[in-house]
Coordinates of C-alpha atoms in Angstrom, one line a residue:
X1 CA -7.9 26.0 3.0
X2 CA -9.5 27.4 -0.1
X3 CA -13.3 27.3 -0.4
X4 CA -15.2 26.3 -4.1
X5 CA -18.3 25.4 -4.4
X6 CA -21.0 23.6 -2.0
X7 CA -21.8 19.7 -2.4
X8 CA -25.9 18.7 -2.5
X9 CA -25.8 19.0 0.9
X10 CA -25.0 22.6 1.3
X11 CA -21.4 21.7 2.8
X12 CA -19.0 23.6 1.2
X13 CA -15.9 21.9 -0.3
X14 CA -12.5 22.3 -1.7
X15 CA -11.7 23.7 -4.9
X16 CA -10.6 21.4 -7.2
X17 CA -7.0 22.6 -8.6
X18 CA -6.1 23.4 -12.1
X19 CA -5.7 20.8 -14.7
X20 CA -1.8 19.5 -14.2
X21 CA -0.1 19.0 -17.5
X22 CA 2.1 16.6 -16.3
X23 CA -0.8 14.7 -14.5
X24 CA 0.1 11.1 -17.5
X25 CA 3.4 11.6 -16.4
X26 CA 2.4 11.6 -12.7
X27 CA 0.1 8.6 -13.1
X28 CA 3.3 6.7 -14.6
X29 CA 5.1 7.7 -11.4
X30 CA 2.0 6.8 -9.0
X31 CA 1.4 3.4 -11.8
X32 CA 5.3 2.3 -10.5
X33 CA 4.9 2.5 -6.8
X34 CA 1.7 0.6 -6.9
X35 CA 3.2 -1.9 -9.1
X36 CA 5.9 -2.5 -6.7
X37 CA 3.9 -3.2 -3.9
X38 CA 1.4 -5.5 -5.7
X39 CA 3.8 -7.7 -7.0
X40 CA 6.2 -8.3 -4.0
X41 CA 3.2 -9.4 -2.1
X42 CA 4.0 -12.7 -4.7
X43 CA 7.5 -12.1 -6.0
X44 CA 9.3 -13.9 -3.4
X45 CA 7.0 -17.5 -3.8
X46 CA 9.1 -18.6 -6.1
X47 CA 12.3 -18.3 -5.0
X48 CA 11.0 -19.4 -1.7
X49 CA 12.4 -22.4 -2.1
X50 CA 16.0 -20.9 -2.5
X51 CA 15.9 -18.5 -0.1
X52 CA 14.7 -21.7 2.9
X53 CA 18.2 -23.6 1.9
X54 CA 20.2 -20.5 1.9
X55 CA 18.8 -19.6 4.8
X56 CA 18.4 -22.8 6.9
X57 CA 14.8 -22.1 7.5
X58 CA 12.3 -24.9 8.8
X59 CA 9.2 -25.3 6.9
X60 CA 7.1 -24.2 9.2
X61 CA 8.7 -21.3 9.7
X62 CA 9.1 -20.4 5.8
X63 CA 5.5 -18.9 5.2
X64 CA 6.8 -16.5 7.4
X65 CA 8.3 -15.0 4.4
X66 CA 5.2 -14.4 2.5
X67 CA 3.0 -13.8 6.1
X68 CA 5.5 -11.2 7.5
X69 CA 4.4 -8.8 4.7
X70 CA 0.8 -9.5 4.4
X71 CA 0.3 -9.0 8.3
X72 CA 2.4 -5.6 8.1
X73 CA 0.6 -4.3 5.3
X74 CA -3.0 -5.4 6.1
X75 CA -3.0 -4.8 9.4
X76 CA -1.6 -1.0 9.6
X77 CA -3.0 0.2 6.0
X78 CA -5.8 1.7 7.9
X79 CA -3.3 4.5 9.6
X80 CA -1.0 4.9 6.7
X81 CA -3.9 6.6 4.9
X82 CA -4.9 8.2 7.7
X83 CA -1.5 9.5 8.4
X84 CA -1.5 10.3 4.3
X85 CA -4.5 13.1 4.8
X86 CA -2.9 14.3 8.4
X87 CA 0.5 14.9 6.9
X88 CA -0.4 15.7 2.9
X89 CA -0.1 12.4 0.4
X90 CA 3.2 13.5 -1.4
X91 CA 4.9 13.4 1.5
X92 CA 3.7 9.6 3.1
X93 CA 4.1 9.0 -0.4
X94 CA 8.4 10.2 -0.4
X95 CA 8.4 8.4 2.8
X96 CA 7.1 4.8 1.9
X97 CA 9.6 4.8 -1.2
X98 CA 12.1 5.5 1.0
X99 CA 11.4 3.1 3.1
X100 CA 10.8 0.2 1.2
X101 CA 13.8 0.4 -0.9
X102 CA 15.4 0.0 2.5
X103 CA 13.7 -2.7 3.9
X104 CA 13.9 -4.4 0.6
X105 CA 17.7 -4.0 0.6
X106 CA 17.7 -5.2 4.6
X107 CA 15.9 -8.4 3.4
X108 CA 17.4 -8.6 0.2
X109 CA 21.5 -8.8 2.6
X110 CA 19.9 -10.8 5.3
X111 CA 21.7 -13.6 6.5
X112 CA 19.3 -15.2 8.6
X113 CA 15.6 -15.9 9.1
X114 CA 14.7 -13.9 11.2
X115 CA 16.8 -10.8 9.8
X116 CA 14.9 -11.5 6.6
X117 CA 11.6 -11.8 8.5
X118 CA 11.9 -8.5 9.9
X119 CA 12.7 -6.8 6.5
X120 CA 9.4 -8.3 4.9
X121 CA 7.5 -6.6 7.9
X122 CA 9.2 -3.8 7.5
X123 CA 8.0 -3.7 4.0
X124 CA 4.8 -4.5 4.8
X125 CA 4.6 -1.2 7.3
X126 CA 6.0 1.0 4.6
X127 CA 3.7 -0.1 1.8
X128 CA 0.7 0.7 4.0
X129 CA 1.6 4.1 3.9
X130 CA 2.6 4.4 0.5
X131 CA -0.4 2.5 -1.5
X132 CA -3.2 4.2 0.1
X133 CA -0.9 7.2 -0.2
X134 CA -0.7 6.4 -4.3
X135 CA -4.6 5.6 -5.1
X136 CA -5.7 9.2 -3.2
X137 CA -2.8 10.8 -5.0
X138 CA -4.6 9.1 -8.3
X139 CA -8.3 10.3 -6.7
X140 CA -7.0 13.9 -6.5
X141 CA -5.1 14.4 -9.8
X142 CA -7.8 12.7 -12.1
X143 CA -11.6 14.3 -11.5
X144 CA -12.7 14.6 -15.0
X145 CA -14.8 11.2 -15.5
X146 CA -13.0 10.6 -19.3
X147 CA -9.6 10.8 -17.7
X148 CA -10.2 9.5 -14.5
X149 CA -11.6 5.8 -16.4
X150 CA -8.3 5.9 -18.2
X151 CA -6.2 6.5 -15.5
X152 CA -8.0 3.9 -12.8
X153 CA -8.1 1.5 -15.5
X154 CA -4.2 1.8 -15.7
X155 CA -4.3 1.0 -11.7
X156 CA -6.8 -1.6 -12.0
X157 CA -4.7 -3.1 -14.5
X158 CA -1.9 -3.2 -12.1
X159 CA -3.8 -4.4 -9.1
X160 CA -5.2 -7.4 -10.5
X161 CA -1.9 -8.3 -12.9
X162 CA 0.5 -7.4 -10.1
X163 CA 0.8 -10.7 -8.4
X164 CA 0.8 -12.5 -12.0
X165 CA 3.7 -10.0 -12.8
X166 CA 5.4 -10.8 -9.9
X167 CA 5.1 -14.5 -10.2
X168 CA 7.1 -14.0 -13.9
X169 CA 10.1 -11.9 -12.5
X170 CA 10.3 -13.7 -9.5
X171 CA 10.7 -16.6 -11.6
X172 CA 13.3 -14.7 -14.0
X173 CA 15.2 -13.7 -11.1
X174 CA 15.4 -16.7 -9.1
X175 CA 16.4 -18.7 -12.1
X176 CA 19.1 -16.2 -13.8
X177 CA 20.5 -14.4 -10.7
X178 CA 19.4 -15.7 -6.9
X179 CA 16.6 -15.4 -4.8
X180 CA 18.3 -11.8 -3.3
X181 CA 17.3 -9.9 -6.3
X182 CA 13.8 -10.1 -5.5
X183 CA 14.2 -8.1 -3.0
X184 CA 17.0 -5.7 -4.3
X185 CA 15.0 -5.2 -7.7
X186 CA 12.8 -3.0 -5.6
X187 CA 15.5 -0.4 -4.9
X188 CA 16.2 1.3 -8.6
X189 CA 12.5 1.1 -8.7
X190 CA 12.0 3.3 -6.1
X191 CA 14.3 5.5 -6.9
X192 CA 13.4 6.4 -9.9
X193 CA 9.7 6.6 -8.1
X194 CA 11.0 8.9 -5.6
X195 CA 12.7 11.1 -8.3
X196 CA 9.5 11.4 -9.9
X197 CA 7.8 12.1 -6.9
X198 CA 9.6 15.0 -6.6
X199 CA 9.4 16.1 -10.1
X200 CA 5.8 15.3 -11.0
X201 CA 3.6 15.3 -8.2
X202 CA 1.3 17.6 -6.5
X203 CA -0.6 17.8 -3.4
X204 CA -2.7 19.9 -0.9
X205 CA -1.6 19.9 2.1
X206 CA -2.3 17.8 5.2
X207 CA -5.2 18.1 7.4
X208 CA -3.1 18.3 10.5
X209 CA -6.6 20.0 12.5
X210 CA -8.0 16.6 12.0
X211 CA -5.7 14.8 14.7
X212 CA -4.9 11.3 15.0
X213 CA -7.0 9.1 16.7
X214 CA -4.7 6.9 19.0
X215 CA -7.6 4.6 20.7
X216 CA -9.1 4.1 17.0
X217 CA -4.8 3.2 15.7
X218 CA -5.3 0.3 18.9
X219 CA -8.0 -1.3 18.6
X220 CA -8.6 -0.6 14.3
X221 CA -5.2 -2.1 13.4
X222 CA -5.0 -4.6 16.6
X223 CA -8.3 -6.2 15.2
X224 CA -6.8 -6.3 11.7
X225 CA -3.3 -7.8 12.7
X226 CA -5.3 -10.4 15.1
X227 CA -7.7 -11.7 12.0
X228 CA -5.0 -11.9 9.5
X229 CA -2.8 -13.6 11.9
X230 CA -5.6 -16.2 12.7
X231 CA -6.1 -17.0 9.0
X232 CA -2.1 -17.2 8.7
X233 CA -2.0 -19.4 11.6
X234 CA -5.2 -21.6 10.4
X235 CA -3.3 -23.6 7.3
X236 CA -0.3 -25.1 9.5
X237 CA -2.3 -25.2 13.3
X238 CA -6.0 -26.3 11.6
X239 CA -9.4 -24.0 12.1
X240 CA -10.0 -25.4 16.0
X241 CA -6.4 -24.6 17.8
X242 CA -7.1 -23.0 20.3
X243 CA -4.4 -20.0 19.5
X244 CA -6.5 -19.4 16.5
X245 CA -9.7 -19.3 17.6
X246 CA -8.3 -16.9 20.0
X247 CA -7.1 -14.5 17.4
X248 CA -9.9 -14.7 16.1
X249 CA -11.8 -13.7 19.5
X250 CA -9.3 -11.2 19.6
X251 CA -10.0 -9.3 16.4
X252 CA -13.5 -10.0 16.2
X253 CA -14.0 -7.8 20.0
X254 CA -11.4 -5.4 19.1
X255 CA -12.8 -4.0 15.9
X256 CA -16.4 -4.5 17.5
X257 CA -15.0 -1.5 19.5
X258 CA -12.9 0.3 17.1
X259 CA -16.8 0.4 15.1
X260 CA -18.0 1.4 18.9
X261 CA -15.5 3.9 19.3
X262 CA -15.3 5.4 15.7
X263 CA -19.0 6.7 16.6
X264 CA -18.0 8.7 19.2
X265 CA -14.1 9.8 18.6
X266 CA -13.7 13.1 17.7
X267 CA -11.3 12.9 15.2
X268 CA -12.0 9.1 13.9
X269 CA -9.5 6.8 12.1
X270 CA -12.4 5.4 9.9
X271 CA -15.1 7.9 9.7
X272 CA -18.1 5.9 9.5
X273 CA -19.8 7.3 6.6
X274 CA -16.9 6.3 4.5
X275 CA -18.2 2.2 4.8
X276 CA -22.1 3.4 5.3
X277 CA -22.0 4.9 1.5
X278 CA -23.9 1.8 -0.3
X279 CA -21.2 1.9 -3.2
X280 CA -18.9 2.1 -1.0
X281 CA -19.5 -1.0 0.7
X282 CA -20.4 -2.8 -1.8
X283 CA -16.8 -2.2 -3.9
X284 CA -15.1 -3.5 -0.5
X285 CA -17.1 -6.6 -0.1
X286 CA -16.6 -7.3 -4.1
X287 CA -12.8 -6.9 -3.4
X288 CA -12.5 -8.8 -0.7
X289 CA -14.4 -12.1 -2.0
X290 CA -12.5 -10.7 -5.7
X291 CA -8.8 -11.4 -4.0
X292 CA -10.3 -14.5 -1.8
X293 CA -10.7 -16.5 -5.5
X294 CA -7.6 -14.9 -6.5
X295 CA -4.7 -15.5 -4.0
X296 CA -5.8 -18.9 -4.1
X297 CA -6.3 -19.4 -8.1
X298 CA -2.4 -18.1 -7.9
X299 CA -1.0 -20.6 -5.0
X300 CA -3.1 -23.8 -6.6
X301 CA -1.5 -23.5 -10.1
X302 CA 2.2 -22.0 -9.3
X303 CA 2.3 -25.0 -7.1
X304 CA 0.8 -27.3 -9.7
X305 CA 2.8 -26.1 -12.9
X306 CA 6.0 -26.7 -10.3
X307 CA 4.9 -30.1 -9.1
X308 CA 2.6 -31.6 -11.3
X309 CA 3.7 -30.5 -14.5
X310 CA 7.5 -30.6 -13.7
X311 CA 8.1 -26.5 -14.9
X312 CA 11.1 -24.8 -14.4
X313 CA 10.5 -21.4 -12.2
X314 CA 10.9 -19.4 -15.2
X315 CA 8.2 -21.1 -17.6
X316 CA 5.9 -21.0 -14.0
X317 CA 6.3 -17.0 -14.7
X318 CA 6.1 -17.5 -18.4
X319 CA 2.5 -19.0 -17.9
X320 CA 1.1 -16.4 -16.1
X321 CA 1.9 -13.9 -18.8
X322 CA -2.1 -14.7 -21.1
X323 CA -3.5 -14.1 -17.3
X324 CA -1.7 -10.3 -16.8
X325 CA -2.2 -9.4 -20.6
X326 CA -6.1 -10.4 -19.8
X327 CA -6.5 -8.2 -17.1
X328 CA -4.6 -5.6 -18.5
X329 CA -7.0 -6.0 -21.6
X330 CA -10.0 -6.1 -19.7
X331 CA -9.2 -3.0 -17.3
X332 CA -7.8 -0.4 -19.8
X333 CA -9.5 -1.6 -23.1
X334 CA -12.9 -2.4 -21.9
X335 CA -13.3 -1.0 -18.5
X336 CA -11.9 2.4 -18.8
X337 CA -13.4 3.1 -22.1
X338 CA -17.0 1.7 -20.6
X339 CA -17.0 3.4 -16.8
X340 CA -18.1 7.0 -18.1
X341 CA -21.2 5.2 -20.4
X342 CA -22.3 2.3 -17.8
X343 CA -23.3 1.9 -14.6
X344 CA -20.3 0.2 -12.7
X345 CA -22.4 -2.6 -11.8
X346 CA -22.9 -3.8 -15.2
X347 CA -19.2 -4.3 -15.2
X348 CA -18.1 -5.8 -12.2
X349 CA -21.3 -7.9 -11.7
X350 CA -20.2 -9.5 -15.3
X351 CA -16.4 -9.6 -14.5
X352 CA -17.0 -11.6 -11.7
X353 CA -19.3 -14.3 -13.1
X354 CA -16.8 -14.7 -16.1
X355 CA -13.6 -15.2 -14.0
X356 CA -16.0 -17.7 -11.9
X357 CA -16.4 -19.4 -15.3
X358 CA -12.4 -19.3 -16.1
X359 CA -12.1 -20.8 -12.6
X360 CA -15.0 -23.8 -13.6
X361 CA -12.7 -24.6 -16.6
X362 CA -9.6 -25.4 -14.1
X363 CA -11.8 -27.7 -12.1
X364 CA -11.5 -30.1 -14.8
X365 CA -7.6 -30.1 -14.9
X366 CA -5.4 -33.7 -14.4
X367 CA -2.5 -34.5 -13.5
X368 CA -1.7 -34.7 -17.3
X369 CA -3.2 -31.7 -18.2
X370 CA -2.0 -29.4 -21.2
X371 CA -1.5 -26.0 -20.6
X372 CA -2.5 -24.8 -24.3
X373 CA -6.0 -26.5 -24.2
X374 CA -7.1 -26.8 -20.9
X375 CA -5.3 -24.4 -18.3
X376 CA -5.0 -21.2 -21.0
X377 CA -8.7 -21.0 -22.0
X378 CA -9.0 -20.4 -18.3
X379 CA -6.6 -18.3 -17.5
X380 CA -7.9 -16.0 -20.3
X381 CA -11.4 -15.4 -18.9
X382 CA -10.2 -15.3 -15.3
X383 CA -8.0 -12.5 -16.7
X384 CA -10.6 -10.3 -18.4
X385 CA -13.1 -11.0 -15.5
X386 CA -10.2 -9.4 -13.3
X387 CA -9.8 -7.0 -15.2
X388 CA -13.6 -5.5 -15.6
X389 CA -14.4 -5.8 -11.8
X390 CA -10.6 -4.5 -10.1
X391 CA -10.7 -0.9 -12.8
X392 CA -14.5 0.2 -11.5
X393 CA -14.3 -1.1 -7.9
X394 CA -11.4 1.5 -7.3
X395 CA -12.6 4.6 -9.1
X396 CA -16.3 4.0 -7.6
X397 CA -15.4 3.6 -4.1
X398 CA -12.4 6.2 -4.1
X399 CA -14.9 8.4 -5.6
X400 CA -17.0 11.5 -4.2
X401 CA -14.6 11.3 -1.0
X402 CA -13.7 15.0 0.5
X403 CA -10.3 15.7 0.2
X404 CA -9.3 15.3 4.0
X405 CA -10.4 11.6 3.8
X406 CA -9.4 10.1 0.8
X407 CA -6.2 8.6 2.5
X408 CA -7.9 6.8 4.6
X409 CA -10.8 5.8 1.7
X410 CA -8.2 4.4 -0.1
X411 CA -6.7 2.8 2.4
X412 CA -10.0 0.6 3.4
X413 CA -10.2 -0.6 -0.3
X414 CA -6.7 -1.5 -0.6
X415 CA -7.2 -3.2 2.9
X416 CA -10.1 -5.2 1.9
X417 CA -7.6 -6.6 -1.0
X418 CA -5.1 -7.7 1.5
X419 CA -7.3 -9.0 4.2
X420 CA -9.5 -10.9 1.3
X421 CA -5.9 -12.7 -0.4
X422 CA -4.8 -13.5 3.6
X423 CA -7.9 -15.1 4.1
X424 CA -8.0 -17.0 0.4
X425 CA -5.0 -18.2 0.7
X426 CA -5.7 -20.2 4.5
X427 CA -8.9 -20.9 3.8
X428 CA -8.1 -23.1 0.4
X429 CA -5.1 -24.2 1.0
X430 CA -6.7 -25.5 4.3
X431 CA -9.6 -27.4 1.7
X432 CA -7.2 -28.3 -0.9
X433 CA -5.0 -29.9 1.9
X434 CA -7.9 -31.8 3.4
X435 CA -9.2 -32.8 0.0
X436 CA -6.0 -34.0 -1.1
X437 CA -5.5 -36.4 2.5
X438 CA -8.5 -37.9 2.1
X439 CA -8.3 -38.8 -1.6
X440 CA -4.9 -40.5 -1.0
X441 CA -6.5 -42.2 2.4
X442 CA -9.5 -43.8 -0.1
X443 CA -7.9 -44.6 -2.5
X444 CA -4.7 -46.5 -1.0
X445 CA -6.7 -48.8 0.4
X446 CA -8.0 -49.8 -2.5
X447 CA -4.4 -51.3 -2.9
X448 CA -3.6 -48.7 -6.3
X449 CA 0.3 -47.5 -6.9
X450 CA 1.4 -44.7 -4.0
X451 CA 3.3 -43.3 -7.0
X452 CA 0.1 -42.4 -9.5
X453 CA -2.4 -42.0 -6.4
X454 CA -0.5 -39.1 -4.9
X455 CA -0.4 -36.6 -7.2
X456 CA -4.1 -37.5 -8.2
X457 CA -5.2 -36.8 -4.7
X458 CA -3.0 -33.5 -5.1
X459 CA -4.3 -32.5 -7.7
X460 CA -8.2 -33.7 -6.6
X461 CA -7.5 -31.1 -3.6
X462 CA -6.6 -28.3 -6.0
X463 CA -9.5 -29.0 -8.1
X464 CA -11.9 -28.6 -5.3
X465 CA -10.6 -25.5 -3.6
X466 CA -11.2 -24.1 -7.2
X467 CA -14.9 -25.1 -7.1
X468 CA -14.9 -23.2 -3.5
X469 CA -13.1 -20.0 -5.5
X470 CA -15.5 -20.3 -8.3
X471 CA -18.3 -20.3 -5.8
X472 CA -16.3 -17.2 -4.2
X473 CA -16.3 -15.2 -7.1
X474 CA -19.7 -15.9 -8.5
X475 CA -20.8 -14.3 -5.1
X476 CA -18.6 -11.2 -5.7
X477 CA -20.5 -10.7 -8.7
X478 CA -24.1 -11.4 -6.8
X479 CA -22.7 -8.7 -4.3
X480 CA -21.9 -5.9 -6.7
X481 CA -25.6 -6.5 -8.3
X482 CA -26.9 -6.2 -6.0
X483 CA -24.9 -3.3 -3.6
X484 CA -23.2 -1.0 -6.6
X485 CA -26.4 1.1 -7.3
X486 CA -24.2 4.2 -8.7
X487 CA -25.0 5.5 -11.9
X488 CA -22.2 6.0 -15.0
X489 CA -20.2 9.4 -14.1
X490 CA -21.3 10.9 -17.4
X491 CA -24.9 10.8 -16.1
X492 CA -24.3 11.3 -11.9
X493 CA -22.5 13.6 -9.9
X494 CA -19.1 14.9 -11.0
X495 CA -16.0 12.4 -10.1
X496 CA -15.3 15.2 -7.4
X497 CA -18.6 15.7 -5.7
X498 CA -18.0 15.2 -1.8
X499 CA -20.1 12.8 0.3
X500 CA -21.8 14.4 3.2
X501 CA -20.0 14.3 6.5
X502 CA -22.1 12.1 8.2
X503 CA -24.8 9.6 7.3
X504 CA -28.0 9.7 10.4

């Protein structure tokens, strides 16, 4: 391993490598995979519907679809990064292409439930080795603070539009060819990612000294799968079965250890310093209360442009297209060209409170709503709020990491996204669903029409889980205030600098 010059704490690090002329052409490369996984997190909701007929699936059992992926991929992303710095991140990346494209093509042939289950948590396993795998790939090729705003705000972009995207060509696909090519679409797309893996990318190699740490694997991603699980389980069982409140027991005690344990393994699966790093923290609590608002802000209206609003599944995508140009907007336009000039706090803390806003506007939506005055004004700000906070959160918390643990840095923030949508999604569907029952309960005793008072009450639930999101966000944006103390990268340490080892 080549030696360059020491941190501020006298630890010597790694040499940054020579400026890669191809490194626009790698992000584009990096830019796909990322996109891929984002979006099938959401790409299958709306042919959901299809694929439960085809498939004779209950509809209990159907959330399995979207659940069997989330779980996967939350619960393991912790050792797919660590696994990216043991074994070098080109490789892990090469080898969650591969296979997803065939666990997509395994779900996208199934021909029954559970066939199709196991596919979407096979995809789920392989996209926690290949997104931490992509954002440290990012971390490494980009250092200069100029470039490296452009290129996160590219990422950003695709992190926070990549569900809305998803929504629009699951829609397109459902409606023009069959629920199967939401799964197959992913194939051609990583191939012509793993192509350009090949062609494009570079990496150091592995730290394969480091070792794995088995005990931390256990008890890290046990406790992960466990909490996830519970807040999968919570919508359908309700918050006091007893098989939830065990899982959450269950991962509540085991990361309590993996934390116990990670201060004493020699070789630990989340190096402690990594989530002690103020910043640091602070950009994984903003994205997980971020993605809470989110996931839910994306199941309320798909299912209310559907239901309420009679849309086909193709004008359901259509609508989401202001959000995704928004956050696009808002990450590369704004964001990226802002990062290098301003703290990263006076970004985020503002995206937040003006996606809170967007969310305000939807809590005055009816079952007669129109889109063009009332749902798109909102839409709009929730976008550009998106789009501010997602572009700084990743390049301040991915940077300053050494080298041998970016993997695993990149990991926990892309973990924070997919534990924070699993847990937005229960937790408002659970208060829109309760809303909704007690609405209809009022107000049929009142002797009104079953026919007008039902979709009111649905709609009064949705409208209320929105306040809860709203009230979600605006404490993402208290959060990053008040936690984000780093300064702009034109006026604090290089985009490179390494953290120290250990924090006493």
């Amino acid at each position: 391993m080549s030696i360059g010059r020491t941190g501020a704490t006298g630890t010597p690090r790694e040499a940054p490598e020579a400026t890669d002329p191809h490194r626009w052409w790698a992000l584009v490369v990096i830019a796909l995979a990322q996109l891929m996984v984002v979006l099938d997190a959401t790409i299958v909701n709306i042919a959901l519907p299809s694929a439960q007929h085809a498939l004779h699936m209950s509809d209990g059992n159907r959330q399995w679809v979207i659940t069997a992926y989330t779980l996967a991929f939350g619960g393991l992303l912790l050792l797919g990064g660590r696994i990216a710095d043991l074994v070098g991140r080109k490789r892990t990346f090469v080898l969650g292409l591969v296979g997803f494209a065939i666990a997509s093509a395994i779900g996208g042939a199934a021909t029954s439930s559970g066939m199709l289950f196991g596919a979407r948590a096979l995809q789920g396993a392989f996209a926690a080795v290949l997104a931490p795998s992509a954002l440290s790939l990012l971390t490494t090729t980009f250092t200069d603070p100029r470039e490296r705003g452009k290129a996160f705000g590219v990422y950003g972009a695709l992190a926070g539009s990549g569900s809305a995207i998803g929504f629009i060509v699951g829609g397109l696909l459902t409606e023009y060819l069959n629920w199967r090519w939401c799964l197959y679409v992913n194939v051609p797309i990583a191939v012509l990612a793993v192509f350009g893996a090949f062609a494009l990318l570079h990496d150091r190699p592995g730290h394969r000294e480091a070792g794995l740490d088995v005990a931390g694997v256990l008890l890290g991603c046990g406790g992960l799968v466990a909490i996830v699980y519970g807040f999968s389980e919570a919508e359908p069982r309700g918050w006091t079965d007893a098989l939830v409140l065990t899982l959450f027991a269950t991962g509540t005690a085991l990361l309590t250890a993996f934390i116990w344990w990670q201060k004493r393994a020699p070789s630990p699966l989340l190096p402690l310093h990594i989530i002690k790093d103020r910043n640091r923290a602070g950009c994984f609590l903003t994205m997980m209360l971020a993605t809470i608002g989110m996931f839910g802000l994306f199941l309320f209206m798909t299912y209310y442009l559907q239901i309420i609003l009679g849309y086909s599944p193709v004008r359901t995508g259509l609508a989401y297209l202001p959000l995704t140009a928004a956050i696009i907007t808002g990450s590369t336009q704004i964001s990226a060209r802002l990062l290098h000039r301003v703290a990263p706090r006076m970004l985020m803390a503002p995206g937040m409170v003006l996606a809170a806003g967007g969310m305000m506007l939807l809590t005055r939506m009816t079952v007669h709503s129109s889109y063009t005055t009332e749902i798109l004004p909102a839409l709009l700000l929730m976008g550009l709020g998106m789009g501010l906070t997602f572009m700084p959160v990743f390049a301040t918390a991915t940077s300053g990491v050494a080298p041998r643990d970016s993997g695993v840095t990149s990991a926990t923030v892309n973990t924070s996204q997919q534990v924070g949508g699993s847990i937005g999604t229960a937790l408002l569907n659970t208060i829109a669903t309760t809303s909704s029952a007690a609405y209809i309960t009022a107000h049929l005793r009142t002797g009104a029409p079953k026919a007008l008072v039902v979709p009111a009450g649905v709609v009064h639930g949705y409208t209320v889980a929105i306040w809860w999101a709203a009230g979600v966000m605006l404490l993402a944006g208290l959060t990053a205030g008040l936690l984000v103390t780093a300064k702009a990268p034109k006026h604090g340490a290089p985009a490179d600098a390494q953290v120290p080892e250990s924090v006493t």
